[in-house]
mmCIF file with all atom_site columns, C-alpha atoms in Angstrom:
data_model
loop_
_atom_site.group_PDB
_atom_site.id
_atom_site.type_symbol
_atom_site.label_atom_id
_atom_site.label_alt_id
_atom_site.label_comp_id
_atom_site.label_asym_id
_atom_site.label_entity_id
_atom_site.label_seq_id
_atom_site.pdbx_PDB_ins_code
_atom_site.Cartn_x
_atom_site.Cartn_y
_atom_site.Cartn_z
_atom_site.occupancy
_atom_site.B_iso_or_equiv
_atom_site.pdbx_formal_charge
_atom_site.auth_seq_id
_atom_site.auth_comp_id
_atom_site.auth_asym_id
_atom_site.auth_atom_id
_atom_site.pdbx_PDB_model_num
ATOM 1   C CA . MET A 1 1   ? 27.895  21.233 2.526   1.00 0.00 ? 1   MET A CA 1
ATOM 2   C CA . LYS A 1 2   ? 24.653  20.237 0.808   1.00 0.00 ? 2   LYS A CA 1
ATOM 3   C CA . THR A 1 3   ? 23.911  16.625 0.022   1.00 0.00 ? 3   THR A CA 1
ATOM 4   C CA . CYS A 1 4   ? 22.129  15.943 -3.256  1.00 0.00 ? 4   CYS A CA 1
ATOM 5   C CA . VAL A 1 5   ? 20.168  12.826 -4.050  1.00 0.00 ? 5   VAL A CA 1
ATOM 6   C CA . VAL A 1 6   ? 19.750  11.891 -7.682  1.00 0.00 ? 6   VAL A CA 1
ATOM 7   C CA . LEU A 1 7   ? 16.765  9.699  -8.501  1.00 0.00 ? 7   LEU A CA 1
ATOM 8   C CA . LYS A 1 8   ? 16.163  7.798  -11.673 1.00 0.00 ? 8   LYS A CA 1
ATOM 9   C CA . MET A 1 9   ? 12.969  8.868  -13.425 1.00 0.00 ? 9   MET A CA 1
ATOM 10  C CA . LYS A 1 10  ? 11.209  5.568  -12.727 1.00 0.00 ? 10  LYS A CA 1
ATOM 11  C CA . LEU A 1 11  ? 11.850  5.779  -8.964  1.00 0.00 ? 11  LEU A CA 1
ATOM 12  C CA . ALA A 1 12  ? 10.897  9.471  -8.864  1.00 0.00 ? 12  ALA A CA 1
ATOM 13  C CA . TYR A 1 13  ? 7.639   8.637  -10.643 1.00 0.00 ? 13  TYR A CA 1
ATOM 14  C CA . GLN A 1 14  ? 6.926   5.757  -8.241  1.00 0.00 ? 14  GLN A CA 1
ATOM 15  C CA . LEU A 1 15  ? 7.475   8.076  -5.271  1.00 0.00 ? 15  LEU A CA 1
ATOM 16  C CA . LEU A 1 16  ? 5.148   10.657 -6.807  1.00 0.00 ? 16  LEU A CA 1
ATOM 17  C CA . LEU A 1 17  ? 2.415   8.040  -7.359  1.00 0.00 ? 17  LEU A CA 1
ATOM 18  C CA . SER A 1 18  ? 2.845   6.832  -3.792  1.00 0.00 ? 18  SER A CA 1
ATOM 19  C CA . ASP A 1 19  ? 2.371   10.375 -2.454  1.00 0.00 ? 19  ASP A CA 1
ATOM 20  C CA . VAL A 1 20  ? -0.632  10.994 -4.706  1.00 0.00 ? 20  VAL A CA 1
ATOM 21  C CA . ASN A 1 21  ? -2.246  7.733  -3.577  1.00 0.00 ? 21  ASN A CA 1
ATOM 22  C CA . LYS A 1 22  ? -1.573  8.500  0.080   1.00 0.00 ? 22  LYS A CA 1
ATOM 23  C CA . HIS A 1 23  ? -3.091  11.986 -0.068  1.00 0.00 ? 23  HIS A CA 1
ATOM 24  C CA . LEU A 1 24  ? -5.757  11.822 -2.778  1.00 0.00 ? 24  LEU A CA 1
ATOM 25  C CA . ALA A 1 25  ? -7.155  8.285  -2.516  1.00 0.00 ? 25  ALA A CA 1
ATOM 26  C CA . PRO A 1 26  ? -8.802  8.941  0.902   1.00 0.00 ? 26  PRO A CA 1
ATOM 27  C CA . VAL A 1 27  ? -10.545 12.046 -0.524  1.00 0.00 ? 27  VAL A CA 1
ATOM 28  C CA . VAL A 1 28  ? -11.806 10.509 -3.791  1.00 0.00 ? 28  VAL A CA 1
ATOM 29  C CA . PRO A 1 29  ? -14.845 8.654  -2.368  1.00 0.00 ? 29  PRO A CA 1
ATOM 30  C CA . TYR A 1 30  ? -16.135 11.917 -0.885  1.00 0.00 ? 30  TYR A CA 1
ATOM 31  C CA . VAL A 1 31  ? -16.238 13.737 -4.253  1.00 0.00 ? 31  VAL A CA 1
ATOM 32  C CA . ASN A 1 32  ? -19.527 12.997 -6.004  1.00 0.00 ? 32  ASN A CA 1
ATOM 33  C CA . ILE A 1 33  ? -19.220 15.061 -9.180  1.00 0.00 ? 33  ILE A CA 1
ATOM 34  C CA . PRO A 1 34  ? -16.884 14.871 -12.188 1.00 0.00 ? 34  PRO A CA 1
ATOM 35  C CA . LEU A 1 35  ? -13.858 17.157 -11.888 1.00 0.00 ? 35  LEU A CA 1
ATOM 36  C CA . SER A 1 36  ? -11.190 18.291 -14.318 1.00 0.00 ? 36  SER A CA 1
ATOM 37  C CA . LEU A 1 37  ? -7.596  17.187 -13.952 1.00 0.00 ? 37  LEU A CA 1
ATOM 38  C CA . ASN A 1 38  ? -6.721  20.708 -12.733 1.00 0.00 ? 38  ASN A CA 1
ATOM 39  C CA . GLN A 1 39  ? -9.322  20.409 -9.993  1.00 0.00 ? 39  GLN A CA 1
ATOM 40  C CA . TRP A 1 40  ? -8.014  17.014 -8.866  1.00 0.00 ? 40  TRP A CA 1
ATOM 41  C CA . ILE A 1 41  ? -4.450  18.382 -8.817  1.00 0.00 ? 41  ILE A CA 1
ATOM 42  C CA . ALA A 1 42  ? -5.515  21.340 -6.653  1.00 0.00 ? 42  ALA A CA 1
ATOM 43  C CA . ILE A 1 43  ? -7.373  19.025 -4.257  1.00 0.00 ? 43  ILE A CA 1
ATOM 44  C CA . THR A 1 44  ? -4.326  16.743 -4.082  1.00 0.00 ? 44  THR A CA 1
ATOM 45  C CA . SER A 1 45  ? -2.118  19.712 -3.228  1.00 0.00 ? 45  SER A CA 1
ATOM 46  C CA . LEU A 1 46  ? -4.523  20.808 -0.490  1.00 0.00 ? 46  LEU A CA 1
ATOM 47  C CA . ALA A 1 47  ? -4.735  17.271 0.911   1.00 0.00 ? 47  ALA A CA 1
ATOM 48  C CA . PHE A 1 48  ? -0.943  16.937 0.805   1.00 0.00 ? 48  PHE A CA 1
ATOM 49  C CA . ASN A 1 49  ? -0.583  20.164 2.809   1.00 0.00 ? 49  ASN A CA 1
ATOM 50  C CA . ALA A 1 50  ? -3.590  19.954 5.149   1.00 0.00 ? 50  ALA A CA 1
ATOM 51  C CA . GLY A 1 51  ? -4.004  16.177 5.380   1.00 0.00 ? 51  GLY A CA 1
ATOM 52  C CA . PRO A 1 52  ? -6.590  14.021 3.602   1.00 0.00 ? 52  PRO A CA 1
ATOM 53  C CA . ASP A 1 53  ? -8.648  13.394 6.750   1.00 0.00 ? 53  ASP A CA 1
ATOM 54  C CA . GLY A 1 54  ? -9.375  17.082 7.195   1.00 0.00 ? 54  GLY A CA 1
ATOM 55  C CA . VAL A 1 55  ? -10.102 17.656 3.524   1.00 0.00 ? 55  VAL A CA 1
ATOM 56  C CA . LYS A 1 56  ? -12.345 14.683 2.754   1.00 0.00 ? 56  LYS A CA 1
ATOM 57  C CA . GLU A 1 57  ? -15.244 15.731 4.988   1.00 0.00 ? 57  GLU A CA 1
ATOM 58  C CA . SER A 1 58  ? -14.626 19.479 4.790   1.00 0.00 ? 58  SER A CA 1
ATOM 59  C CA . LYS A 1 59  ? -17.050 22.266 3.969   1.00 0.00 ? 59  LYS A CA 1
ATOM 60  C CA . PHE A 1 60  ? -14.965 22.738 0.809   1.00 0.00 ? 60  PHE A CA 1
ATOM 61  C CA . ILE A 1 61  ? -15.772 19.226 -0.481  1.00 0.00 ? 61  ILE A CA 1
ATOM 62  C CA . ARG A 1 62  ? -19.437 19.648 0.470   1.00 0.00 ? 62  ARG A CA 1
ATOM 63  C CA . ALA A 1 63  ? -19.573 22.923 -1.504  1.00 0.00 ? 63  ALA A CA 1
ATOM 64  C CA . VAL A 1 64  ? -17.898 21.262 -4.517  1.00 0.00 ? 64  VAL A CA 1
ATOM 65  C CA . ASN A 1 65  ? -20.413 18.401 -4.420  1.00 0.00 ? 65  ASN A CA 1
ATOM 66  C CA . ALA A 1 66  ? -23.251 20.926 -4.236  1.00 0.00 ? 66  ALA A CA 1
ATOM 67  C CA . GLY A 1 67  ? -21.858 22.731 -7.280  1.00 0.00 ? 67  GLY A CA 1
ATOM 68  C CA . ASP A 1 68  ? -21.473 25.933 -5.247  1.00 0.00 ? 68  ASP A CA 1
ATOM 69  C CA . MET A 1 69  ? -18.096 27.094 -6.542  1.00 0.00 ? 69  MET A CA 1
ATOM 70  C CA . PHE A 1 70  ? -18.360 30.510 -4.854  1.00 0.00 ? 70  PHE A CA 1
ATOM 71  C CA . GLU A 1 71  ? -18.620 28.811 -1.461  1.00 0.00 ? 71  GLU A CA 1
ATOM 72  C CA . ALA A 1 72  ? -16.015 26.222 -2.493  1.00 0.00 ? 72  ALA A CA 1
ATOM 73  C CA . GLU A 1 73  ? -13.557 29.035 -3.231  1.00 0.00 ? 73  GLU A CA 1
ATOM 74  C CA . ARG A 1 74  ? -14.248 30.670 0.126   1.00 0.00 ? 74  ARG A CA 1
ATOM 75  C CA . GLN A 1 75  ? -13.789 27.384 1.975   1.00 0.00 ? 75  GLN A CA 1
ATOM 76  C CA . PHE A 1 76  ? -10.682 26.436 -0.008  1.00 0.00 ? 76  PHE A CA 1
ATOM 77  C CA . LYS A 1 77  ? -8.976  29.749 0.681   1.00 0.00 ? 77  LYS A CA 1
ATOM 78  C CA . ASP A 1 78  ? -9.863  29.469 4.379   1.00 0.00 ? 78  ASP A CA 1
ATOM 79  C CA . TRP A 1 79  ? -7.202  26.740 4.700   1.00 0.00 ? 79  TRP A CA 1
ATOM 80  C CA . ASN A 1 80  ? -4.560  29.486 5.078   1.00 0.00 ? 80  ASN A CA 1
ATOM 81  C CA . LYS A 1 81  ? -4.079  29.383 8.832   1.00 0.00 ? 81  LYS A CA 1
ATOM 82  C CA . ALA A 1 82  ? -1.484  27.973 11.176  1.00 0.00 ? 82  ALA A CA 1
ATOM 83  C CA . THR A 1 83  ? -1.873  27.363 14.895  1.00 0.00 ? 83  THR A CA 1
ATOM 84  C CA . ILE A 1 84  ? 0.344   29.541 17.067  1.00 0.00 ? 84  ILE A CA 1
ATOM 85  C CA . ILE A 1 85  ? 0.584   30.012 20.827  1.00 0.00 ? 85  ILE A CA 1
ATOM 86  C CA . VAL A 1 86  ? -0.516  33.423 22.134  1.00 0.00 ? 86  VAL A CA 1
ATOM 87  C CA . ASP A 1 87  ? -0.461  33.927 25.912  1.00 0.00 ? 87  ASP A CA 1
ATOM 88  C CA . GLY A 1 88  ? -0.466  30.154 26.381  1.00 0.00 ? 88  GLY A CA 1
ATOM 89  C CA . GLN A 1 89  ? -3.511  29.683 24.137  1.00 0.00 ? 89  GLN A CA 1
ATOM 90  C CA . LYS A 1 90  ? -3.607  28.016 20.720  1.00 0.00 ? 90  LYS A CA 1
ATOM 91  C CA . VAL A 1 91  ? -4.836  30.504 18.120  1.00 0.00 ? 91  VAL A CA 1
ATOM 92  C CA . LYS A 1 92  ? -5.253  30.055 14.363  1.00 0.00 ? 92  LYS A CA 1
ATOM 93  C CA . ARG A 1 93  ? -3.836  32.921 12.342  1.00 0.00 ? 93  ARG A CA 1
ATOM 94  C CA . PRO A 1 94  ? -3.549  33.487 8.591   1.00 0.00 ? 94  PRO A CA 1
ATOM 95  C CA . VAL A 1 95  ? -0.054  32.898 7.210   1.00 0.00 ? 95  VAL A CA 1
ATOM 96  C CA . ARG A 1 96  ? 1.077   34.830 4.142   1.00 0.00 ? 96  ARG A CA 1
ATOM 97  C CA . GLY A 1 97  ? 2.759   31.808 2.557   1.00 0.00 ? 97  GLY A CA 1
ATOM 98  C CA . LEU A 1 98  ? -0.347  29.642 2.976   1.00 0.00 ? 98  LEU A CA 1
ATOM 99  C CA . THR A 1 99  ? -2.584  32.447 1.703   1.00 0.00 ? 99  THR A CA 1
ATOM 100 C CA . LEU A 1 100 ? -0.463  32.742 -1.464  1.00 0.00 ? 100 LEU A CA 1
ATOM 101 C CA . ARG A 1 101 ? -0.379  28.962 -1.871  1.00 0.00 ? 101 ARG A CA 1
ATOM 102 C CA . ARG A 1 102 ? -4.168  28.691 -1.597  1.00 0.00 ? 102 ARG A CA 1
ATOM 103 C CA . GLU A 1 103 ? -4.614  31.497 -4.140  1.00 0.00 ? 103 GLU A CA 1
ATOM 104 C CA . ARG A 1 104 ? -2.366  29.685 -6.639  1.00 0.00 ? 104 ARG A CA 1
ATOM 105 C CA . GLU A 1 105 ? -4.058  26.338 -5.987  1.00 0.00 ? 105 GLU A CA 1
ATOM 106 C CA . TRP A 1 106 ? -7.505  27.889 -6.402  1.00 0.00 ? 106 TRP A CA 1
ATOM 107 C CA . ALA A 1 107 ? -6.384  29.538 -9.652  1.00 0.00 ? 107 ALA A CA 1
ATOM 108 C CA . LEU A 1 108 ? -5.475  26.058 -10.906 1.00 0.00 ? 108 LEU A CA 1
ATOM 109 C CA . PHE A 1 109 ? -8.777  24.608 -9.633  1.00 0.00 ? 109 PHE A CA 1
ATOM 110 C CA . ALA A 1 110 ? -10.704 27.352 -11.452 1.00 0.00 ? 110 ALA A CA 1
ATOM 111 C CA . THR A 1 111 ? -8.767  27.018 -14.732 1.00 0.00 ? 111 THR A CA 1
ATOM 112 C CA . PRO A 1 112 ? -11.193 25.505 -17.252 1.00 0.00 ? 112 PRO A CA 1
ATOM 113 C CA . GLN A 1 113 ? -10.390 22.293 -19.089 1.00 0.00 ? 113 GLN A CA 1
ATOM 114 C CA . GLN A 1 114 ? -12.350 20.397 -21.675 1.00 0.00 ? 114 GLN A CA 1
ATOM 115 C CA . VAL A 1 115 ? -11.439 16.966 -20.344 1.00 0.00 ? 115 VAL A CA 1
ATOM 116 C CA . VAL A 1 116 ? -13.450 15.992 -17.284 1.00 0.00 ? 116 VAL A CA 1
ATOM 117 C CA . MET A 1 117 ? -12.476 13.042 -15.126 1.00 0.00 ? 117 MET A CA 1
ATOM 118 C CA . GLN A 1 118 ? -14.648 10.980 -12.831 1.00 0.00 ? 118 GLN A CA 1
ATOM 119 C CA . ILE A 1 119 ? -12.188 9.092  -10.692 1.00 0.00 ? 119 ILE A CA 1
ATOM 120 C CA . GLY A 1 120 ? -14.839 7.284  -8.687  1.00 0.00 ? 120 GLY A CA 1
ATOM 121 C CA . ARG A 1 121 ? -13.645 4.742  -6.165  1.00 0.00 ? 121 ARG A CA 1
ATOM 122 C CA . ALA A 1 122 ? -10.618 3.518  -8.146  1.00 0.00 ? 122 ALA A CA 1
ATOM 123 C CA . SER A 1 123 ? -7.238  4.301  -6.676  1.00 0.00 ? 123 SER A CA 1
ATOM 124 C CA . CYS A 1 124 ? -5.128  6.984  -8.293  1.00 0.00 ? 124 CYS A CA 1
ATOM 125 C CA . ARG A 1 125 ? -2.520  4.387  -9.177  1.00 0.00 ? 125 ARG A CA 1
ATOM 126 C CA . GLU A 1 126 ? -5.058  2.520  -11.309 1.00 0.00 ? 126 GLU A CA 1
ATOM 127 C CA . ARG A 1 127 ? -5.885  5.693  -13.189 1.00 0.00 ? 127 ARG A CA 1
ATOM 128 C CA . VAL A 1 128 ? -2.341  7.019  -13.666 1.00 0.00 ? 128 VAL A CA 1
ATOM 129 C CA . SER A 1 129 ? -0.244  4.235  -15.112 1.00 0.00 ? 129 SER A CA 1
ATOM 130 C CA . SER A 1 130 ? 2.558   5.898  -17.051 1.00 0.00 ? 130 SER A CA 1
ATOM 131 C CA . PRO A 1 131 ? 4.787   8.948  -16.699 1.00 0.00 ? 131 PRO A CA 1
ATOM 132 C CA . VAL A 1 132 ? 3.640   12.186 -18.277 1.00 0.00 ? 132 VAL A CA 1
#
């Protein structure tokens, strides 16, 4: 039997903000150029999946800061591997699910928007103050 948990909208929103702060806030100081909301969402998704510590000083972030979106795409999509054990050795191998996820996240990152956001060093909670 499945157990369902029903959350009130306010609590669900607070949990979402907490997750966004936990995964995006450590990355924000490492991004030196203005990004669209779509780009921040894609970076948040990557950081949520791969961990903010790995993302914040990654080749992907360096390529974004350099304005090299071709290299940024290559680096972003390279986060599609999982570590498996082969003959007692740890080996990174592409995983179909992660490859598809990165393709969808990159599609969002690359979707143009007119509104550009510079988050700067403020926490995500300071910038997002009410439910959408």
